[in-house]
XYZ file of C-alpha atoms in Angstrom:
339
model
C 77.685 -24.013 42.576
C 76.793 -20.902 40.395
C 77.059 -20.705 36.748
C 79.753 -17.710 36.821
C 80.206 -15.369 39.967
C 83.125 -12.094 40.133
C 83.509 -10.943 44.155
C 81.243 -10.915 46.593
C 81.149 -9.597 49.469
C 79.636 -12.544 52.824
C 77.440 -9.720 54.430
C 75.897 -6.777 52.732
C 73.117 -4.123 54.207
C 69.686 -4.389 53.641
C 65.956 -2.982 55.286
C 64.051 -5.415 57.194
C 60.909 -4.808 59.818
C 60.842 -7.536 62.199
C 57.365 -6.416 63.807
C 54.072 -5.201 61.338
C 53.665 -1.217 62.821
C 54.364 1.916 61.487
C 57.274 1.933 58.744
C 59.209 4.545 60.435
C 59.325 3.463 63.216
C 59.990 -1.003 62.141
C 62.430 -0.827 58.722
C 65.472 -0.858 60.346
C 68.835 -1.847 58.122
C 71.086 -4.602 59.342
C 73.735 -7.225 57.952
C 72.864 -9.965 55.995
C 74.756 -12.883 55.086
C 75.086 -13.999 51.376
C 73.012 -16.954 51.363
C 73.126 -19.870 48.661
C 71.928 -19.020 45.021
C 69.762 -21.202 43.324
C 70.666 -22.636 40.029
C 67.324 -20.719 38.250
C 68.603 -17.449 40.376
C 70.564 -14.270 39.835
C 72.262 -12.333 42.037
C 72.270 -8.495 41.330
C 74.831 -5.756 43.000
C 72.081 -3.201 42.939
C 72.606 0.019 41.893
C 69.347 2.240 42.640
C 65.756 1.082 43.489
C 62.976 2.501 42.903
C 59.587 3.222 46.184
C 56.517 2.060 46.253
C 52.832 2.483 47.790
C 53.028 -1.468 48.494
C 56.825 -1.463 50.549
C 55.476 1.264 53.846
C 52.079 -0.172 53.244
C 53.448 -4.381 53.905
C 54.448 -3.324 57.184
C 51.243 -1.197 58.172
C 49.211 -3.451 57.131
C 50.483 -6.844 56.595
C 49.407 -8.494 59.385
C 45.658 -8.013 57.673
C 47.026 -10.623 54.164
C 49.931 -11.599 54.431
C 50.163 -15.588 55.438
C 52.805 -14.631 57.794
C 53.722 -12.724 61.005
C 57.920 -11.184 60.783
C 60.070 -11.752 64.332
C 63.520 -10.951 64.917
C 63.911 -13.881 63.965
C 62.852 -14.461 60.480
C 62.424 -11.220 59.200
C 60.846 -9.076 56.354
C 62.852 -8.127 52.947
C 61.377 -5.230 51.172
C 61.709 -3.613 48.217
C 60.257 -4.720 44.510
C 62.440 -2.529 42.383
C 65.586 -3.513 41.634
C 68.215 -1.934 38.671
C 71.488 -3.304 39.116
C 74.451 -5.741 37.781
C 74.260 -9.188 37.679
C 77.768 -10.603 40.055
C 76.557 -14.244 39.712
C 74.234 -16.298 37.934
C 73.059 -19.455 38.326
C 73.375 -23.296 37.620
C 70.609 -23.464 35.291
C 70.841 -19.582 33.422
C 71.976 -18.912 30.174
C 70.237 -16.090 29.033
C 72.217 -13.878 31.559
C 76.061 -13.247 32.425
C 78.345 -11.566 34.908
C 78.634 -8.089 34.329
C 75.014 -7.609 32.311
C 73.996 -4.097 33.547
C 69.778 -5.109 33.924
C 66.312 -4.033 35.694
C 62.999 -6.388 37.179
C 61.070 -6.432 39.849
C 60.728 -9.055 42.342
C 57.105 -11.372 42.581
C 55.145 -10.949 45.815
C 56.634 -13.302 47.620
C 60.223 -11.925 47.248
C 60.242 -9.363 48.383
C 63.831 -7.365 49.096
C 64.940 -5.475 46.716
C 65.347 -2.665 49.674
C 69.465 -4.035 50.186
C 73.412 -3.954 48.451
C 73.058 -7.605 47.425
C 69.599 -8.971 45.560
C 68.586 -12.368 44.352
C 66.047 -13.151 42.310
C 64.496 -16.088 39.393
C 65.513 -14.804 36.152
C 62.740 -15.357 34.339
C 61.387 -11.990 36.407
C 65.100 -10.089 34.579
C 65.986 -9.003 31.621
C 68.094 -5.901 29.866
C 68.382 -2.819 31.061
C 67.482 -0.076 28.162
C 70.758 0.984 26.403
C 69.360 4.898 27.080
C 68.390 4.968 30.468
C 70.783 5.397 33.255
C 70.706 2.884 36.384
C 68.655 5.397 38.593
C 65.654 5.871 35.993
C 66.614 2.664 35.472
C 65.255 1.047 39.115
C 61.775 3.146 38.686
C 60.856 1.119 35.815
C 59.737 -2.351 36.984
C 56.610 -2.295 39.161
C 55.387 0.968 37.853
C 55.579 -0.696 34.576
C 54.608 -3.341 34.324
C 51.509 -2.996 36.564
C 50.429 -0.257 33.469
C 51.827 -2.195 30.994
C 49.491 -4.712 32.331
C 46.388 -3.491 33.317
C 46.158 -1.436 29.877
C 47.433 -4.451 27.542
C 46.983 -7.517 29.393
C 43.511 -7.040 31.720
C 42.372 -3.661 29.569
C 42.646 -5.350 25.771
C 43.881 -1.757 24.926
C 44.152 -1.612 20.044
C 45.179 1.421 18.499
C 41.891 4.095 17.736
C 40.408 3.660 21.145
C 40.274 6.426 24.026
C 40.954 5.567 27.210
C 41.052 7.333 30.532
C 43.333 7.478 32.843
C 42.146 8.346 37.086
C 45.369 9.809 38.418
C 46.977 10.994 35.640
C 50.534 12.687 38.455
C 51.478 9.468 39.964
C 54.038 7.367 38.599
C 51.957 5.119 37.470
C 49.872 7.266 35.446
C 52.114 8.719 34.434
C 54.015 5.651 32.548
C 50.267 4.181 31.751
C 49.706 7.553 29.697
C 52.427 6.936 27.396
C 51.935 3.282 27.072
C 48.649 3.998 25.927
C 50.310 5.942 23.418
C 53.589 4.216 22.294
C 50.106 1.292 20.865
C 47.932 3.961 19.114
C 45.586 5.123 21.470
C 43.220 7.955 19.684
C 42.405 9.652 22.645
C 44.119 10.253 26.970
C 42.183 12.015 28.469
C 44.044 11.942 33.029
C 42.569 13.527 36.392
C 44.652 15.160 38.034
C 44.854 18.130 40.660
C 45.272 21.934 40.320
C 48.863 21.750 40.095
C 49.599 18.438 38.512
C 47.981 19.765 35.109
C 50.678 20.857 33.289
C 52.785 17.931 33.983
C 50.192 15.186 32.732
C 49.688 17.280 29.958
C 53.308 17.483 29.002
C 53.383 13.045 29.519
C 51.157 12.874 26.508
C 47.713 13.427 27.953
C 45.452 14.628 25.245
C 42.606 15.925 28.184
C 43.453 16.673 31.187
C 40.664 16.985 33.677
C 41.504 19.332 37.286
C 39.265 16.830 39.937
C 39.085 19.959 42.303
C 37.946 22.078 39.023
C 34.531 19.462 37.368
C 33.807 15.688 37.974
C 35.029 13.753 34.871
C 31.636 11.660 34.465
C 30.718 15.241 33.674
C 33.167 16.358 31.513
C 33.869 13.076 29.313
C 30.724 12.396 27.267
C 28.222 9.884 27.867
C 28.847 6.107 25.813
C 32.908 8.117 25.050
C 35.253 5.514 26.921
C 37.296 2.368 25.093
C 39.328 1.882 28.708
C 39.508 3.735 32.163
C 42.586 3.213 34.254
C 42.669 3.456 37.678
C 46.044 4.114 39.706
C 44.187 2.465 42.675
C 42.651 6.039 43.104
C 38.813 5.824 42.256
C 38.298 1.318 42.609
C 34.976 2.755 42.987
C 33.618 4.985 40.397
C 32.791 1.462 39.146
C 30.058 1.128 40.929
C 29.489 4.802 41.274
C 28.311 5.477 39.184
C 30.693 7.544 36.331
C 31.960 4.646 34.458
C 29.186 3.372 33.812
C 28.530 6.318 32.778
C 31.215 7.278 30.440
C 31.749 3.715 28.764
C 30.962 2.174 26.132
C 27.972 -0.164 26.424
C 28.783 -3.676 25.504
C 32.825 -3.710 24.736
C 33.998 -0.850 27.535
C 36.597 -1.573 30.659
C 37.234 -0.784 33.826
C 40.541 -2.218 35.047
C 41.869 -0.751 38.260
C 44.901 -2.073 40.170
C 43.169 -2.075 43.663
C 44.103 -5.352 44.648
C 41.312 -8.119 45.534
C 38.351 -6.918 44.202
C 38.182 -9.720 41.308
C 36.109 -9.232 38.501
C 32.742 -8.871 36.958
C 30.617 -7.495 34.047
C 28.110 -4.667 34.784
C 24.377 -5.270 33.189
C 24.687 -3.227 29.563
C 28.319 -5.198 29.253
C 30.995 -3.298 30.188
C 33.411 -5.405 32.635
C 35.590 -4.396 35.772
C 38.933 -6.355 36.549
C 41.251 -5.748 39.987
C 44.420 -7.346 39.099
C 48.178 -7.303 40.015
C 50.671 -7.261 38.612
C 53.851 -10.495 37.604
C 56.453 -10.058 36.797
C 57.619 -10.695 33.443
C 61.003 -9.862 31.359
C 58.919 -10.584 28.079
C 57.239 -6.916 29.708
C 60.377 -5.142 30.269
C 62.395 -6.105 27.028
C 58.579 -4.838 25.884
C 58.889 -1.395 27.985
C 62.659 -0.902 27.148
C 61.983 -1.208 23.242
C 59.972 1.716 23.682
C 62.342 3.889 25.927
C 65.150 3.641 23.265
C 62.152 4.496 20.854
C 61.774 7.698 22.661
C 58.232 6.575 23.328
C 59.234 6.694 26.957
C 59.983 8.484 29.668
C 60.241 7.714 33.625
C 59.132 10.838 35.698
C 61.932 11.763 39.073
C 60.198 13.160 41.925
C 64.010 12.570 44.382
C 66.531 10.619 44.693
C 67.905 9.478 48.340
C 71.035 8.344 49.395
C 71.130 4.440 50.672
C 71.435 4.866 53.933
C 68.363 7.992 53.943
C 65.607 5.683 52.801
C 63.130 6.322 55.704
C 63.484 10.402 53.933
C 62.300 8.079 51.230
C 59.568 6.223 52.443
C 58.110 9.639 54.350
C 57.939 11.409 50.919
C 55.807 7.758 48.931
C 53.450 8.976 52.484
C 52.710 12.036 51.547
C 51.154 11.140 48.447
C 52.466 14.501 46.747
C 55.225 12.751 44.599
C 55.413 13.530 41.517
C 56.749 10.834 40.278
C 59.362 8.137 41.459
C 61.237 8.084 44.256
C 64.006 6.451 43.710
C 66.922 5.535 45.975
C 70.656 5.030 45.211
C 72.897 2.872 47.273
C 75.741 2.900 44.245
C 76.475 6.638 43.990
C 77.393 8.423 40.158
C 80.816 7.672 40.426
C 81.241 4.274 41.695
C 78.479 3.472 38.882
C 80.896 5.612 36.126
C 83.685 4.117 37.028
C 82.472 0.158 36.559
C 81.518 0.906 33.137
């Protein structure tokens, strides 16, 4: 039995896929029964969720790395980002209570936030920042935790460091620039296209490099960068020469969000790290503190209705988004009435 509950419907709507293939053709909205809640989990009524590149890629190329195959009898659920309200807590959960406004990232083996309700481990769930509404909060977990872990956990960012962000107009890039600034980076350079130069500068980048006009490996001084953070756009730069040219020889680190590329150390001593984001309420609490201190904002590209997920996916697949793509499950009027 759950420790605490509020009125919960027996069924709810969720997006699933029953086979691998084109995401726009294979993702569909279905009705699912509420499953019993694990003692260590909480059930969240979803107010909004963020859309990430991994969401459509699971459908289109998941057969290359997922250990199982979805079927009509056992479809796979989608979604990692969620912001909402706790409606049920497991018997062993004491840190959270029914009615709490929260946000979270699921683990990679427990997706399912593209739904009206989602149950996930309480250890991944944090209180929503007071300064953010649910729509903006839904855009922070995956991109924010990814950039924090890339910069701090793997990149060993320290005050005074000089940082290069590859992909500054992406959601992870925008948040990385702000996080690096808040944590004391001395100089932040970022790459982007011509149309996004002003936007990236507004996030706090000290130097914006338009990759359509110049090469960052030629703009930045040799061996002047402590940390290169690649938002999955140029992982090949590690071996291509440019990274080795700008990174400090003995201490420089190249971190990429492109997964499964491992770790290695160059002859000169600079290091390469490829990682997968680990969901963490502790990291979310750190990000919340930055948000509430006015040091971190979540850029939103577009907001879509729950029934129009496919429109959100089209924007994501266009690679033209300037910030997070959000799907709103509870509209603003209903959200205000529930507070």
